[in-house]
Coordinates of C-alpha atoms in Angstrom, one line a residue:
M1 CA 34.7 150.3 74.8
G2 CA 35.9 150.4 78.4
Q3 CA 34.7 153.0 80.7
S4 CA 38.1 154.8 80.9
A5 CA 38.4 155.1 77.2
A6 CA 35.1 157.1 77.0
V7 CA 36.3 159.7 79.6
P8 CA 38.2 162.7 78.3
N9 CA 41.5 163.5 80.0
D10 CA 41.7 167.3 80.3
L11 CA 42.6 169.9 83.0
E12 CA 39.1 170.9 84.0
S13 CA 38.0 168.3 86.5
W14 CA 40.7 168.6 89.1
W15 CA 40.2 171.6 91.4
M16 CA 43.8 172.1 92.4
P17 CA 44.8 173.0 96.0
F18 CA 46.5 176.2 96.9
T19 CA 46.7 177.0 93.2
A20 CA 45.5 179.8 90.9
N21 CA 43.6 177.3 88.8
R22 CA 42.8 179.4 85.8
Q23 CA 46.4 180.8 85.6
F24 CA 47.9 177.3 85.9
K25 CA 45.7 175.7 83.4
A26 CA 46.5 178.3 80.8
N27 CA 50.2 177.2 81.0
P28 CA 50.5 174.0 83.1
R29 CA 53.6 172.8 84.7
L30 CA 53.4 169.0 84.7
L31 CA 55.7 166.5 86.5
V32 CA 55.8 162.9 85.2
G33 CA 58.8 161.4 86.9
A34 CA 61.3 161.8 89.8
K35 CA 64.6 160.4 90.9
D36 CA 66.9 161.4 93.8
M37 CA 67.4 165.2 93.4
H38 CA 65.4 165.8 90.2
Y39 CA 61.9 165.8 88.6
T40 CA 61.2 165.0 85.0
T41 CA 58.7 167.3 83.3
H42 CA 56.1 166.3 80.7
D43 CA 58.4 167.7 78.0
G44 CA 61.4 165.6 79.1
R45 CA 63.4 168.3 81.0
Q46 CA 65.3 167.5 84.2
V47 CA 64.4 170.0 87.0
I48 CA 66.4 170.1 90.3
D49 CA 64.0 169.8 93.2
G50 CA 64.8 172.9 95.3
S51 CA 61.8 172.3 97.6
A52 CA 61.9 168.6 98.4
G53 CA 58.5 168.4 96.8
L54 CA 56.6 170.3 99.5
W55 CA 59.3 170.3 102.2
C56 CA 58.8 166.5 102.5
V57 CA 61.1 164.3 100.2
N58 CA 64.0 164.6 102.6
A59 CA 65.8 161.4 101.4
G60 CA 65.3 162.1 97.7
H61 CA 62.9 160.7 95.2
C62 CA 62.0 157.1 94.4
R63 CA 64.5 155.6 96.8
Q64 CA 64.6 151.9 96.1
P65 CA 64.5 150.6 99.7
I66 CA 61.3 152.6 100.3
V67 CA 59.8 151.6 97.0
D68 CA 60.6 147.9 97.8
A69 CA 59.1 148.1 101.3
I70 CA 55.8 149.6 100.0
Q71 CA 55.5 147.0 97.2
K72 CA 56.2 144.2 99.6
Q73 CA 53.7 145.4 102.1
A74 CA 51.0 146.0 99.5
A75 CA 51.2 142.4 98.4
E76 CA 51.4 141.1 102.0
M77 CA 48.6 143.1 103.7
D78 CA 47.2 146.3 102.2
F79 CA 45.1 147.5 105.2
A80 CA 44.6 146.5 108.8
P81 CA 42.1 148.3 111.1
T82 CA 43.7 149.9 114.1
F83 CA 40.6 150.5 116.3
Q84 CA 40.8 147.7 118.8
M85 CA 43.2 145.9 116.5
G86 CA 46.9 146.2 115.6
H87 CA 49.6 145.1 113.2
P88 CA 53.3 144.6 114.0
K89 CA 54.7 147.4 111.8
A90 CA 52.7 150.0 113.6
F91 CA 54.2 149.1 117.0
E92 CA 57.7 148.8 115.4
F93 CA 57.4 152.2 113.7
A94 CA 56.2 153.9 116.9
A95 CA 59.1 152.3 118.9
R96 CA 61.7 153.4 116.3
L97 CA 60.3 157.0 116.3
A98 CA 60.2 157.2 120.1
H99 CA 63.8 156.1 120.2
L100 CA 64.7 158.8 117.8
A101 CA 62.8 161.6 119.6
P102 CA 64.6 163.8 122.2
G103 CA 63.7 163.9 125.9
D104 CA 60.8 161.9 127.0
L105 CA 58.7 162.3 123.8
K106 CA 58.2 158.5 123.9
H107 CA 54.6 158.0 122.8
V108 CA 53.3 158.3 119.3
F109 CA 49.8 158.8 117.9
F110 CA 49.5 158.2 114.2
A111 CA 47.5 160.3 111.7
N112 CA 47.8 161.0 108.0
S113 CA 48.8 164.6 107.4
G114 CA 50.2 167.6 109.1
S115 CA 46.7 169.1 109.4
E116 CA 45.4 165.9 111.1
A117 CA 48.5 165.9 113.3
V118 CA 47.8 169.4 114.5
D119 CA 44.1 168.8 115.2
T120 CA 45.2 165.6 117.1
A121 CA 47.7 167.5 119.2
L122 CA 45.2 170.2 120.0
K123 CA 42.5 167.7 121.0
I124 CA 45.0 165.8 123.2
A125 CA 46.0 169.0 124.9
L126 CA 42.4 169.9 125.7
A127 CA 41.6 166.3 126.9
Y128 CA 44.8 166.2 129.0
H129 CA 43.8 169.1 131.2
R130 CA 40.3 167.7 131.5
A131 CA 41.7 164.3 132.6
R132 CA 43.7 166.1 135.3
G133 CA 40.6 168.0 136.6
E134 CA 41.5 171.3 134.9
G135 CA 38.7 171.3 132.3
A136 CA 38.5 175.1 132.3
R137 CA 41.8 175.1 130.3
T138 CA 40.2 175.4 126.9
R139 CA 42.0 178.3 125.3
L140 CA 44.6 177.7 122.6
I141 CA 47.4 180.2 121.7
G142 CA 48.9 180.3 118.2
R143 CA 51.1 182.8 116.5
E144 CA 50.7 185.4 113.7
R145 CA 52.1 184.1 110.4
G146 CA 51.9 180.6 111.8
Y147 CA 50.9 177.7 109.5
H148 CA 49.4 174.6 111.1
G149 CA 47.6 173.0 108.2
V150 CA 44.0 173.5 107.0
G151 CA 41.7 171.8 109.5
F152 CA 39.5 174.1 111.5
G153 CA 41.8 173.6 114.5
G154 CA 44.9 174.4 112.4
I155 CA 43.5 177.5 110.7
S156 CA 42.2 178.8 114.1
V157 CA 45.6 178.7 115.8
G158 CA 47.4 179.5 112.5
G159 CA 48.0 183.1 111.6
I160 CA 48.2 183.4 107.8
V161 CA 45.3 185.7 106.9
S162 CA 44.4 184.2 103.5
N163 CA 44.0 180.8 105.1
R164 CA 41.5 182.1 107.6
K165 CA 39.5 185.1 106.3
V166 CA 36.7 183.3 104.3
F167 CA 36.0 180.4 106.6
G168 CA 34.0 182.1 109.4
P169 CA 34.6 182.5 113.1
M170 CA 36.6 179.3 113.6
L171 CA 37.3 177.8 117.0
A172 CA 36.3 180.0 120.0
G173 CA 38.8 181.1 122.6
V174 CA 42.0 181.3 120.4
D175 CA 44.6 184.0 120.8
H176 CA 47.8 184.7 119.0
L177 CA 51.4 185.7 119.9
P178 CA 53.1 188.2 117.6
H179 CA 55.2 186.9 114.8
T180 CA 58.9 187.1 115.1
H181 CA 60.0 188.8 111.9
S182 CA 61.2 192.4 111.6
L183 CA 63.0 193.5 108.4
K184 CA 64.3 196.6 110.2
D185 CA 65.9 194.6 113.0
M186 CA 67.0 191.3 111.5
A187 CA 67.3 191.6 107.7
F188 CA 70.1 189.4 106.3
S189 CA 70.7 187.6 109.6
K190 CA 72.7 184.4 109.2
G191 CA 71.0 181.6 111.1
L192 CA 69.2 182.7 114.3
P193 CA 68.6 186.5 114.5
D194 CA 70.1 188.2 117.5
W195 CA 67.0 190.4 117.9
G196 CA 63.5 189.3 119.0
A197 CA 63.7 187.0 122.1
H198 CA 61.6 189.5 124.0
L199 CA 58.7 188.7 121.7
A200 CA 58.1 185.6 123.7
D201 CA 57.2 187.8 126.7
D202 CA 54.0 188.6 125.0
L203 CA 52.7 185.2 126.3
E204 CA 52.8 186.8 129.8
R205 CA 50.5 189.5 128.5
I206 CA 48.1 186.9 127.1
V207 CA 48.2 185.0 130.4
A208 CA 47.4 188.1 132.3
L209 CA 44.5 188.9 130.0
H210 CA 42.9 185.5 130.1
D211 CA 44.4 183.9 133.3
A212 CA 46.5 180.8 133.1
S213 CA 43.7 178.6 134.4
T214 CA 41.9 179.0 131.0
I215 CA 44.8 178.3 128.7
A216 CA 45.5 174.7 127.5
A217 CA 48.4 175.0 125.1
V218 CA 50.7 177.2 123.0
I219 CA 51.5 175.9 119.5
V220 CA 54.3 177.3 117.3
E221 CA 56.6 176.1 114.5
P222 CA 60.2 176.1 115.8
V223 CA 61.0 177.6 112.4
A224 CA 58.0 179.1 110.7
G225 CA 58.1 177.5 107.2
S226 CA 55.2 178.2 104.9
T227 CA 55.1 181.9 105.7
G228 CA 58.7 182.2 104.3
V229 CA 61.2 180.6 106.6
L230 CA 61.4 182.6 109.8
P231 CA 64.1 181.2 112.1
P232 CA 63.4 181.9 115.8
P233 CA 65.4 184.7 117.5
K234 CA 68.1 183.4 119.8
G235 CA 66.6 182.5 123.2
Y236 CA 63.0 182.9 122.0
L237 CA 61.9 179.2 122.2
Q238 CA 63.6 178.8 125.5
K239 CA 61.6 181.7 126.9
L240 CA 58.3 180.2 125.6
R241 CA 59.2 176.9 127.3
Q242 CA 59.9 178.7 130.6
I243 CA 56.7 180.7 130.5
C244 CA 54.6 177.6 129.7
D245 CA 56.2 175.7 132.6
K246 CA 55.6 178.6 134.9
H247 CA 51.8 178.6 134.2
G248 CA 51.1 174.9 133.6
I249 CA 50.5 175.4 129.8
L250 CA 51.4 172.7 127.3
L251 CA 53.9 173.7 124.6
I252 CA 53.3 172.1 121.2
F253 CA 56.0 172.3 118.5
D254 CA 54.7 171.9 114.9
E255 CA 57.6 170.1 113.3
V256 CA 55.8 169.0 110.2
I257 CA 58.4 170.8 108.1
T258 CA 61.4 170.9 110.5
G259 CA 61.2 167.2 111.5
F260 CA 63.5 164.6 110.1
G261 CA 66.7 166.4 109.4
R262 CA 65.7 169.8 108.0
T263 CA 67.7 171.7 110.7
G264 CA 70.6 169.2 110.8
T265 CA 69.2 167.0 113.6
A266 CA 66.3 164.6 113.7
F267 CA 64.1 167.3 115.1
A268 CA 64.3 171.1 115.6
A269 CA 63.6 170.4 119.3
E270 CA 67.0 168.8 119.4
T271 CA 68.6 171.6 117.4
F272 CA 67.3 174.3 119.8
G273 CA 67.5 172.2 123.0
V274 CA 63.9 172.8 123.9
I275 CA 61.6 169.8 124.6
P276 CA 57.9 170.5 123.9
D277 CA 55.1 168.5 125.5
L278 CA 53.7 167.5 122.2
M279 CA 55.3 167.5 118.7
T280 CA 53.5 167.1 115.4
T281 CA 55.3 165.5 112.4
A282 CA 54.4 164.4 108.9
K283 CA 56.1 165.1 105.5
G284 CA 59.6 163.6 106.0
L285 CA 58.2 160.9 108.3
T286 CA 57.7 158.6 105.3
N287 CA 59.7 160.6 102.8
A288 CA 56.3 161.6 101.4
A289 CA 56.0 158.2 99.7
V290 CA 52.8 157.4 101.6
P291 CA 50.8 160.0 103.5
A292 CA 51.4 159.7 107.2
A293 CA 51.7 161.8 110.3
A294 CA 52.8 161.2 113.9
V295 CA 52.1 163.2 117.1
F296 CA 54.7 162.7 119.8
T297 CA 53.7 163.2 123.4
R298 CA 55.8 163.3 126.6
K299 CA 55.3 160.6 129.2
H300 CA 53.3 162.8 131.6
V301 CA 50.8 163.7 128.8
H302 CA 50.3 160.1 127.8
D303 CA 50.1 158.8 131.3
A304 CA 47.4 161.2 132.3
F305 CA 45.0 159.3 130.1
M306 CA 45.9 155.8 131.4
Q307 CA 43.5 156.0 134.3
G308 CA 40.2 154.5 135.1
P309 CA 38.8 151.1 134.0
E310 CA 41.2 149.3 131.7
H311 CA 38.4 148.2 129.3
M312 CA 37.4 151.8 128.5
I313 CA 38.8 153.7 125.5
E314 CA 41.2 156.4 126.9
L315 CA 41.0 158.8 123.9
F316 CA 38.0 158.9 121.6
H317 CA 40.0 160.0 118.6
G318 CA 41.7 158.5 115.5
Y319 CA 41.4 158.0 111.8
T320 CA 40.6 155.0 109.6
Y321 CA 44.1 155.3 108.1
S322 CA 46.0 155.9 111.4
A323 CA 49.1 153.7 111.2
H324 CA 48.2 152.5 107.7
A325 CA 50.2 149.4 106.8
L326 CA 51.8 150.9 103.7
A327 CA 52.7 154.1 105.6
C328 CA 54.3 152.1 108.4
A329 CA 56.3 150.1 105.9
A330 CA 57.4 153.2 104.1
G331 CA 58.3 154.9 107.3
L332 CA 60.4 152.1 108.6
A333 CA 62.3 152.0 105.3
T334 CA 62.7 155.8 105.4
L335 CA 64.2 155.7 108.9
D336 CA 66.6 153.0 107.7
V337 CA 67.7 155.3 104.8
Y338 CA 68.1 158.3 107.1
R339 CA 70.3 156.2 109.4
D340 CA 72.3 154.1 106.9
E341 CA 73.2 157.1 104.7
G342 CA 73.8 159.6 107.4
I343 CA 71.3 162.0 105.9
F344 CA 70.8 164.2 108.9
E345 CA 74.5 164.4 109.3
N346 CA 74.9 165.4 105.7
A347 CA 72.5 168.2 106.2
A348 CA 74.4 169.4 109.3
A349 CA 77.7 169.3 107.5
L350 CA 76.5 171.2 104.5
T351 CA 74.7 173.9 106.5
P352 CA 77.6 176.4 106.4
Y353 CA 78.1 176.0 102.7
W354 CA 74.3 176.4 102.2
E355 CA 74.3 179.5 104.3
D356 CA 77.1 181.1 102.3
A357 CA 75.5 180.3 99.0
A358 CA 72.1 181.7 100.1
H359 CA 73.7 185.0 101.3
S360 CA 75.8 185.3 98.1
L361 CA 72.5 186.6 96.6
K362 CA 72.6 189.7 98.7
G363 CA 72.8 192.8 96.5
L364 CA 71.0 191.2 93.5
P365 CA 68.0 193.1 92.1
H366 CA 64.9 193.3 94.4
V367 CA 66.4 191.2 97.2
I368 CA 65.4 192.8 100.6
D369 CA 66.1 189.9 102.9
I370 CA 67.7 186.4 103.1
R371 CA 67.0 184.0 105.9
N372 CA 68.5 180.6 106.6
I373 CA 68.6 177.8 109.1
G374 CA 69.8 174.2 108.4
I375 CA 69.0 173.3 104.8
M376 CA 66.2 176.0 104.6
A377 CA 66.4 179.4 103.0
A378 CA 64.2 182.2 102.0
I379 CA 64.9 185.0 99.6
E380 CA 62.4 187.9 100.1
L381 CA 61.9 190.2 97.2
A382 CA 60.5 193.7 97.2
P383 CA 56.9 193.6 96.0
R384 CA 56.0 195.6 92.9
E385 CA 54.0 198.7 93.6
N386 CA 50.2 197.9 93.5
A387 CA 51.1 194.3 92.4
P388 CA 52.2 192.2 95.4
T389 CA 53.1 188.6 94.7
K390 CA 53.6 189.2 90.9
R391 CA 57.4 189.5 91.0
G392 CA 57.7 186.4 93.2
Y393 CA 55.5 184.4 90.8
E394 CA 57.6 185.5 87.8
V395 CA 60.8 184.4 89.5
F396 CA 59.2 181.1 90.5
V397 CA 58.0 180.4 86.9
K398 CA 61.3 181.4 85.3
C399 CA 63.2 179.2 87.8
F400 CA 61.1 176.2 86.8
E401 CA 61.6 177.0 83.1
Q402 CA 65.4 177.2 83.7
G403 CA 65.6 173.9 85.7
L404 CA 64.9 174.7 89.3
M405 CA 61.7 174.0 91.3
A406 CA 61.4 176.4 94.2
R407 CA 58.6 177.2 96.7
L408 CA 56.6 180.4 96.3
T409 CA 55.2 182.3 99.3
G410 CA 54.0 185.7 98.1
D411 CA 57.1 187.6 97.1
T412 CA 59.4 185.2 98.9
I413 CA 61.2 182.3 97.3
A414 CA 61.7 179.4 99.7
L415 CA 64.3 176.6 99.2
S416 CA 64.5 173.3 101.1
P417 CA 65.9 170.6 98.8
P418 CA 66.2 166.9 99.6
L419 CA 68.9 166.3 102.3
I420 CA 70.9 164.0 100.0
L421 CA 72.2 167.1 98.3
N422 CA 75.9 167.9 97.8
K423 CA 77.9 171.2 97.1
G424 CA 77.3 170.8 93.4
H425 CA 73.6 170.8 93.9
I426 CA 73.8 173.9 96.1
D427 CA 75.8 175.7 93.5
E428 CA 73.2 174.7 90.8
I429 CA 70.2 175.8 92.9
F430 CA 71.6 179.2 93.8
G431 CA 73.2 179.7 90.4
I432 CA 69.8 179.3 88.6
L433 CA 68.1 181.6 91.1
A434 CA 70.8 184.3 90.8
K435 CA 70.5 184.2 87.0
V436 CA 66.7 184.6 87.2
L437 CA 66.8 187.4 89.7
K438 CA 68.9 189.4 87.2
Q439 CA 66.3 188.8 84.5
V440 CA 63.1 189.8 86.3
D441 CA 62.0 193.5 86.3

């Protein structure tokens, strides 16, 4: 008998991430196949993917050009070290990405996840100031309700309480901007809220408290995603950029969710006309077919390290799987699909229809806010008295049972489907959600 035949297949061994394990294992939701806009469940049902997996399958599932590229690369060269070595696809992928990026974000450092990308960007920011003789700039500024992955750097600058509270004191010297959401002032805004640009001015208070000479970087999501899709107020990101420039502080955009078409352009930096000094990406970078991440840096950040003896390593940082051969092959094929099929343009063209469909849910039971930007939307529900998150969870489960996979954040249902969608898909997604909202107490 082979070893595998003697091992039972049950639900107990896998400790699932960001999951109520006992609840899930009592009534599991298992996915066994995927194609384009749909998943196949273990009982043979077709479920429309309203969340692009986890905000990441922007070109749809199991796209043949990407599958072919991964298979070909796996047969040709499975792995190549990238410490003091290189392989052609890594350089090609970086060049293609640099060409796609706005402004002078022309240098790319590869990692393997959004969490790694954030820790990489924070380390580059700290090392940049030291390289320029301003090593006292060690303070990092995040934002309340921000999500920047699950590394210690990411949870330190992040601002989602449950992701922080049980893990100790975290990085020293971190402060937080206020979040940008106010139901009273911006409920049911379409696109960018008119209220809230003044919240960026709180950065001036933080600078006055700590002094600019101690602050290395500010990191924000252009659109806060995992906390429930919070589009920035009009003018807010522009103000942050101006204040950072004024005080010599690096601005980092976390575009792990917004990158690669989600806001209707390649990057939200382009959508909002604000160029950060560093930009983190992952998810849609490879259409999630192979884990990968990329940190973009502006020329002045990169060039600050290219000093001293040429034989010395400029940045003592990296990962075994940085620029993994399969990831680069998948990424190059993904960029081809985005370009050849006009996927970003499709997202931009459908944004008004998506917005109208999302806001058509206004007035349905329990809906207290609807937010949208690009092909992203959040429907916030009133929590049940003494039972927060339960109503949202019931809506999430019923949607899945009726053919829609959505994303759950507390009592907020978030939607971000693959960007190959059409108007029929939009009607289906919001039709199922509307039906379920009428069913849940």
